[in-house]
Amino acid sequence: MAPIGVGRRLESLAFEIAAEEFDGEIVVEPIPGYQMLTRQRLVDPLPGVRAARALASAARGLLVEQVRDARAAGRSWDEVGEALELSDGTTDDPRAEAAFAEVVEGRRAEPTWHSFRTPSTYWRCRSCGELVTDYGPIGSSHPDDQESGHATTCTRHQAALARWRADTGWD
């Protein structure tokens, strides 16, 4: 696990890249429920997505380069796997093989068990202010199947329902 400060530094760098390279506009807003605390946010989050992707690509290249240097310095694939915080025995592959698969083949070794939970993420809706669970675009196209948690009066969700009705002809 990376030290806590690394995440904050990356977030700051992502905002800087979003603003400088992808024409993002940063605003500072109060944190709801706190009188003096603020946070940075991009007016349009897509430049932030582009910046985060650029950082991930650069980090991936740096990872491959550092692993090559480690191997050239005599470090084993097992040691590389340990540095990657891969557990030995939690996958079908030994740690050394899992490290090689991740770094060279670009695939993350799958654990031997699979979660029964549906993959999801969450975010606070800017229209209704509610915490929304987002199940992604897989499965049903109905907005209620893709997101849950919007307020019944949410204009964003009501617009998504109207688009769905127009696209599908369902009422």
PDB file of C-alpha atoms in Angstrom:
ATOM      1  CA  MET A   1       0.000   0.000   0.000  1.00  0.00           C
ATOM      2  CA  ALA A   2       1.335   3.422  -0.932  1.00  0.00           C
ATOM      3  CA  PRO A   3       1.912   5.988   1.817  1.00  0.00           C
ATOM      4  CA  ILE A   4      -1.050   8.340   2.341  1.00  0.00           C
ATOM      5  CA  GLY A   5       0.851  11.379   1.061  1.00  0.00           C
ATOM      6  CA  VAL A   6       1.399   9.770  -2.350  1.00  0.00           C
ATOM      7  CA  GLY A   7      -2.317   9.838  -3.132  1.00  0.00           C
ATOM      8  CA  ARG A   8      -2.595  13.519  -2.225  1.00  0.00           C
ATOM      9  CA  ARG A   9       0.450  14.374  -4.345  1.00  0.00           C
ATOM     10  CA  LEU A  10      -0.970  12.468  -7.318  1.00  0.00           C
ATOM     11  CA  GLU A  11      -4.332  14.171  -6.923  1.00  0.00           C
ATOM     12  CA  SER A  12      -2.643  17.563  -6.903  1.00  0.00           C
ATOM     13  CA  LEU A  13      -0.569  16.624  -9.948  1.00  0.00           C
ATOM     14  CA  ALA A  14      -3.694  15.362 -11.753  1.00  0.00           C
ATOM     15  CA  PHE A  15      -5.461  18.701 -11.177  1.00  0.00           C
ATOM     16  CA  GLU A  16      -2.369  20.566 -12.412  1.00  0.00           C
ATOM     17  CA  ILE A  17      -2.157  18.402 -15.558  1.00  0.00           C
ATOM     18  CA  ALA A  18      -5.918  18.695 -16.156  1.00  0.00           C
ATOM     19  CA  ALA A  19      -5.666  22.486 -16.039  1.00  0.00           C
ATOM     20  CA  GLU A  20      -2.432  22.904 -18.019  1.00  0.00           C
ATOM     21  CA  GLU A  21      -2.688  20.135 -20.613  1.00  0.00           C
ATOM     22  CA  PHE A  22      -6.423  19.548 -21.016  1.00  0.00           C
ATOM     23  CA  ASP A  23      -7.893  23.055 -20.430  1.00  0.00           C
ATOM     24  CA  GLY A  24      -9.593  22.077 -17.181  1.00  0.00           C
ATOM     25  CA  GLU A  25     -10.911  24.742 -14.855  1.00  0.00           C
ATOM     26  CA  ILE A  26     -10.375  24.238 -11.126  1.00  0.00           C
ATOM     27  CA  VAL A  27     -12.780  25.674  -8.563  1.00  0.00           C
ATOM     28  CA  VAL A  28     -12.505  25.673  -4.798  1.00  0.00           C
ATOM     29  CA  GLU A  29     -15.743  24.919  -2.973  1.00  0.00           C
ATOM     30  CA  PRO A  30     -16.749  24.463   0.665  1.00  0.00           C
ATOM     31  CA  ILE A  31     -17.142  20.920   1.960  1.00  0.00           C
ATOM     32  CA  PRO A  32     -20.787  20.444   2.984  1.00  0.00           C
ATOM     33  CA  GLY A  33     -21.172  20.241   6.744  1.00  0.00           C
ATOM     34  CA  TYR A  34     -17.919  22.080   7.499  1.00  0.00           C
ATOM     35  CA  GLN A  35     -17.552  25.812   7.962  1.00  0.00           C
ATOM     36  CA  MET A  36     -13.914  26.342   7.012  1.00  0.00           C
ATOM     37  CA  LEU A  37     -12.883  23.298   4.976  1.00  0.00           C
ATOM     38  CA  THR A  38     -12.758  23.469   1.205  1.00  0.00           C
ATOM     39  CA  ARG A  39     -11.850  21.132  -1.622  1.00  0.00           C
ATOM     40  CA  GLN A  40     -10.733  21.516  -5.214  1.00  0.00           C
ATOM     41  CA  ARG A  41     -12.959  20.275  -8.007  1.00  0.00           C
ATOM     42  CA  LEU A  42     -12.843  20.506 -11.777  1.00  0.00           C
ATOM     43  CA  VAL A  43     -15.794  22.318 -13.330  1.00  0.00           C
ATOM     44  CA  ASP A  44     -15.873  19.603 -16.009  1.00  0.00           C
ATOM     45  CA  PRO A  45     -14.459  16.303 -14.707  1.00  0.00           C
ATOM     46  CA  LEU A  46     -13.438  14.982 -18.167  1.00  0.00           C
ATOM     47  CA  PRO A  47     -10.103  16.859 -18.219  1.00  0.00           C
ATOM     48  CA  GLY A  48      -9.457  15.144 -14.871  1.00  0.00           C
ATOM     49  CA  VAL A  49     -10.221  11.776 -16.444  1.00  0.00           C
ATOM     50  CA  ARG A  50      -7.753  12.550 -19.246  1.00  0.00           C
ATOM     51  CA  ALA A  51      -5.112  13.678 -16.749  1.00  0.00           C
ATOM     52  CA  ALA A  52      -5.582  10.581 -14.569  1.00  0.00           C
ATOM     53  CA  ARG A  53      -5.280   8.364 -17.653  1.00  0.00           C
ATOM     54  CA  ALA A  54      -2.078  10.156 -18.670  1.00  0.00           C
ATOM     55  CA  LEU A  55      -0.684   9.642 -15.166  1.00  0.00           C
ATOM     56  CA  ALA A  56      -1.657   5.962 -15.205  1.00  0.00           C
ATOM     57  CA  SER A  57       0.048   5.454 -18.564  1.00  0.00           C
ATOM     58  CA  ALA A  58       3.188   7.235 -17.380  1.00  0.00           C
ATOM     59  CA  ALA A  59       3.154   5.229 -14.121  1.00  0.00           C
ATOM     60  CA  ARG A  60       2.796   1.994 -16.090  1.00  0.00           C
ATOM     61  CA  GLY A  61       5.843   2.875 -18.205  1.00  0.00           C
ATOM     62  CA  LEU A  62       7.800   3.786 -15.083  1.00  0.00           C
ATOM     63  CA  LEU A  63       6.798   0.480 -13.432  1.00  0.00           C
ATOM     64  CA  VAL A  64       8.063  -1.538 -16.396  1.00  0.00           C
ATOM     65  CA  GLU A  65      11.313   0.450 -16.462  1.00  0.00           C
ATOM     66  CA  GLN A  66      11.895  -0.006 -12.713  1.00  0.00           C
ATOM     67  CA  VAL A  67      11.210  -3.748 -12.925  1.00  0.00           C
ATOM     68  CA  ARG A  68      13.702  -4.049 -15.786  1.00  0.00           C
ATOM     69  CA  ASP A  69      16.257  -2.213 -13.656  1.00  0.00           C
ATOM     70  CA  ALA A  70      15.493  -4.469 -10.677  1.00  0.00           C
ATOM     71  CA  ARG A  71      15.942  -7.605 -12.794  1.00  0.00           C
ATOM     72  CA  ALA A  72      19.169  -6.176 -14.268  1.00  0.00           C
ATOM     73  CA  ALA A  73      20.399  -5.557 -10.708  1.00  0.00           C
ATOM     74  CA  GLY A  74      19.848  -9.241  -9.891  1.00  0.00           C
ATOM     75  CA  ARG A  75      16.471  -9.081  -8.145  1.00  0.00           C
ATOM     76  CA  SER A  76      14.235 -12.136  -8.604  1.00  0.00           C
ATOM     77  CA  TRP A  77      10.684 -12.137  -9.930  1.00  0.00           C
ATOM     78  CA  ASP A  78       9.580 -13.229  -6.462  1.00  0.00           C
ATOM     79  CA  GLU A  79      11.217 -10.115  -4.979  1.00  0.00           C
ATOM     80  CA  VAL A  80       9.518  -8.005  -7.646  1.00  0.00           C
ATOM     81  CA  GLY A  81       6.191  -9.620  -6.714  1.00  0.00           C
ATOM     82  CA  GLU A  82       6.825  -8.828  -3.071  1.00  0.00           C
ATOM     83  CA  ALA A  83       7.567  -5.187  -3.960  1.00  0.00           C
ATOM     84  CA  LEU A  84       4.288  -5.156  -5.933  1.00  0.00           C
ATOM     85  CA  GLU A  85       2.593  -6.391  -2.743  1.00  0.00           C
ATOM     86  CA  LEU A  86       1.405  -9.587  -4.402  1.00  0.00           C
ATOM     87  CA  SER A  87       0.657 -12.303  -1.873  1.00  0.00           C
ATOM     88  CA  ASP A  88       2.215 -15.685  -2.425  1.00  0.00           C
ATOM     89  CA  GLY A  89      -0.482 -18.334  -2.625  1.00  0.00           C
ATOM     90  CA  THR A  90      -3.597 -16.140  -3.032  1.00  0.00           C
ATOM     91  CA  THR A  91      -3.816 -16.873  -6.760  1.00  0.00           C
ATOM     92  CA  ASP A  92      -3.328 -19.942  -8.894  1.00  0.00           C
ATOM     93  CA  ASP A  93       0.104 -18.555  -9.870  1.00  0.00           C
ATOM     94  CA  PRO A  94       3.085 -18.310  -7.523  1.00  0.00           C
ATOM     95  CA  ARG A  95       4.061 -14.709  -6.695  1.00  0.00           C
ATOM     96  CA  ALA A  96       6.943 -14.697  -9.217  1.00  0.00           C
ATOM     97  CA  GLU A  97       4.648 -15.819 -12.043  1.00  0.00           C
ATOM     98  CA  ALA A  98       1.955 -13.336 -10.991  1.00  0.00           C
ATOM     99  CA  ALA A  99       4.552 -10.517 -11.034  1.00  0.00           C
ATOM    100  CA  PHE A 100       5.706 -11.490 -14.529  1.00  0.00           C
ATOM    101  CA  ALA A 101       2.092 -11.689 -15.730  1.00  0.00           C
ATOM    102  CA  GLU A 102       1.284  -8.253 -14.350  1.00  0.00           C
ATOM    103  CA  VAL A 103       4.412  -6.438 -15.537  1.00  0.00           C
ATOM    104  CA  VAL A 104       5.279  -8.151 -18.810  1.00  0.00           C
ATOM    105  CA  GLU A 105       1.948  -9.498 -19.998  1.00  0.00           C
ATOM    106  CA  GLY A 106      -0.079  -6.593 -18.608  1.00  0.00           C
ATOM    107  CA  ARG A 107      -2.631  -8.740 -16.821  1.00  0.00           C
ATOM    108  CA  ARG A 108      -3.472  -8.854 -13.172  1.00  0.00           C
ATOM    109  CA  ALA A 109      -3.485 -12.370 -11.749  1.00  0.00           C
ATOM    110  CA  GLU A 110      -7.017 -13.292 -10.729  1.00  0.00           C
ATOM    111  CA  PRO A 111      -7.675 -14.576  -7.217  1.00  0.00           C
ATOM    112  CA  THR A 112      -8.989 -18.115  -6.923  1.00  0.00           C
ATOM    113  CA  TRP A 113     -12.308 -16.884  -5.505  1.00  0.00           C
ATOM    114  CA  HIS A 114     -14.776 -14.501  -7.091  1.00  0.00           C
ATOM    115  CA  SER A 115     -16.973 -12.035  -5.280  1.00  0.00           C
ATOM    116  CA  PHE A 116     -20.721 -12.551  -5.310  1.00  0.00           C
ATOM    117  CA  ARG A 117     -21.234  -8.788  -5.215  1.00  0.00           C
ATOM    118  CA  THR A 118     -22.103  -6.788  -8.304  1.00  0.00           C
ATOM    119  CA  PRO A 119     -19.276  -4.402  -9.204  1.00  0.00           C
ATOM    120  CA  SER A 120     -20.269  -0.809  -8.485  1.00  0.00           C
ATOM    121  CA  THR A 121     -18.984   2.616  -7.625  1.00  0.00           C
ATOM    122  CA  TYR A 122     -20.625   5.569  -5.934  1.00  0.00           C
ATOM    123  CA  TRP A 123     -20.703   9.333  -6.213  1.00  0.00           C
ATOM    124  CA  ARG A 124     -22.745  12.278  -4.965  1.00  0.00           C
ATOM    125  CA  CYS A 125     -25.195  13.536  -7.591  1.00  0.00           C
ATOM    126  CA  ARG A 126     -24.695  17.225  -8.327  1.00  0.00           C
ATOM    127  CA  SER A 127     -28.383  17.612  -9.187  1.00  0.00           C
ATOM    128  CA  CYS A 128     -30.073  16.096  -6.127  1.00  0.00           C
ATOM    129  CA  GLY A 129     -27.155  15.856  -3.674  1.00  0.00           C
ATOM    130  CA  GLU A 130     -27.851  12.174  -2.893  1.00  0.00           C
ATOM    131  CA  LEU A 131     -25.248   9.410  -2.724  1.00  0.00           C
ATOM    132  CA  VAL A 132     -25.763   7.296  -5.862  1.00  0.00           C
ATOM    133  CA  THR A 133     -24.634   3.710  -6.418  1.00  0.00           C
ATOM    134  CA  ASP A 134     -23.552   3.273 -10.050  1.00  0.00           C
ATOM    135  CA  TYR A 135     -23.639  -0.262 -11.493  1.00  0.00           C
ATOM    136  CA  GLY A 136     -22.295   0.787 -14.895  1.00  0.00           C
ATOM    137  CA  PRO A 137     -23.775   0.407 -18.384  1.00  0.00           C
ATOM    138  CA  ILE A 138     -23.787  -3.407 -18.336  1.00  0.00           C
ATOM    139  CA  GLY A 139     -27.111  -5.234 -18.364  1.00  0.00           C
ATOM    140  CA  SER A 140     -30.426  -3.428 -18.594  1.00  0.00           C
ATOM    141  CA  SER A 141     -30.513  -0.017 -20.231  1.00  0.00           C
ATOM    142  CA  HIS A 142     -33.093   1.285 -17.751  1.00  0.00           C
ATOM    143  CA  PRO A 143     -31.621   4.104 -15.629  1.00  0.00           C
ATOM    144  CA  ASP A 144     -33.021   2.573 -12.408  1.00  0.00           C
ATOM    145  CA  ASP A 145     -31.049  -0.616 -13.126  1.00  0.00           C
ATOM    146  CA  GLN A 146     -27.833   1.323 -13.730  1.00  0.00           C
ATOM    147  CA  GLU A 147     -28.019   3.779 -10.808  1.00  0.00           C
ATOM    148  CA  SER A 148     -29.794   3.814  -7.473  1.00  0.00           C
ATOM    149  CA  GLY A 149     -30.071   6.445  -4.786  1.00  0.00           C
ATOM    150  CA  HIS A 150     -31.253   9.549  -6.664  1.00  0.00           C
ATOM    151  CA  ALA A 151     -33.949  11.635  -5.010  1.00  0.00           C
ATOM    152  CA  THR A 152     -37.360  11.168  -6.648  1.00  0.00           C
ATOM    153  CA  THR A 153     -37.241  14.828  -7.674  1.00  0.00           C
ATOM    154  CA  CYS A 154     -33.743  14.619  -9.202  1.00  0.00           C
ATOM    155  CA  THR A 155     -33.717  16.495 -12.529  1.00  0.00           C
ATOM    156  CA  ARG A 156     -30.695  14.565 -13.806  1.00  0.00           C
ATOM    157  CA  HIS A 157     -32.342  11.189 -13.157  1.00  0.00           C
ATOM    158  CA  GLN A 158     -35.709  12.361 -14.514  1.00  0.00           C
ATOM    159  CA  ALA A 159     -33.932  13.448 -17.742  1.00  0.00           C
ATOM    160  CA  ALA A 160     -32.243  10.024 -18.011  1.00  0.00           C
ATOM    161  CA  LEU A 161     -35.640   8.329 -17.599  1.00  0.00           C
ATOM    162  CA  ALA A 162     -37.155  10.577 -20.283  1.00  0.00           C
ATOM    163  CA  ARG A 163     -34.274   9.766 -22.702  1.00  0.00           C
ATOM    164  CA  TRP A 164     -34.732   6.041 -21.987  1.00  0.00           C
ATOM    165  CA  ARG A 165     -38.487   6.270 -22.685  1.00  0.00           C
ATOM    166  CA  ALA A 166     -37.857   8.159 -25.945  1.00  0.00           C
ATOM    167  CA  ASP A 167     -35.135   5.712 -27.061  1.00  0.00           C
ATOM    168  CA  THR A 168     -37.049   2.541 -26.215  1.00  0.00           C
ATOM    169  CA  GLY A 169     -40.658   3.593 -26.728  1.00  0.00           C
ATOM    170  CA  TRP A 170     -41.527   2.194 -23.297  1.00  0.00           C
ATOM    171  CA  ASP A 171     -43.646   4.148 -20.907  1.00  0.00           C
TER     172      ASP A 171
END
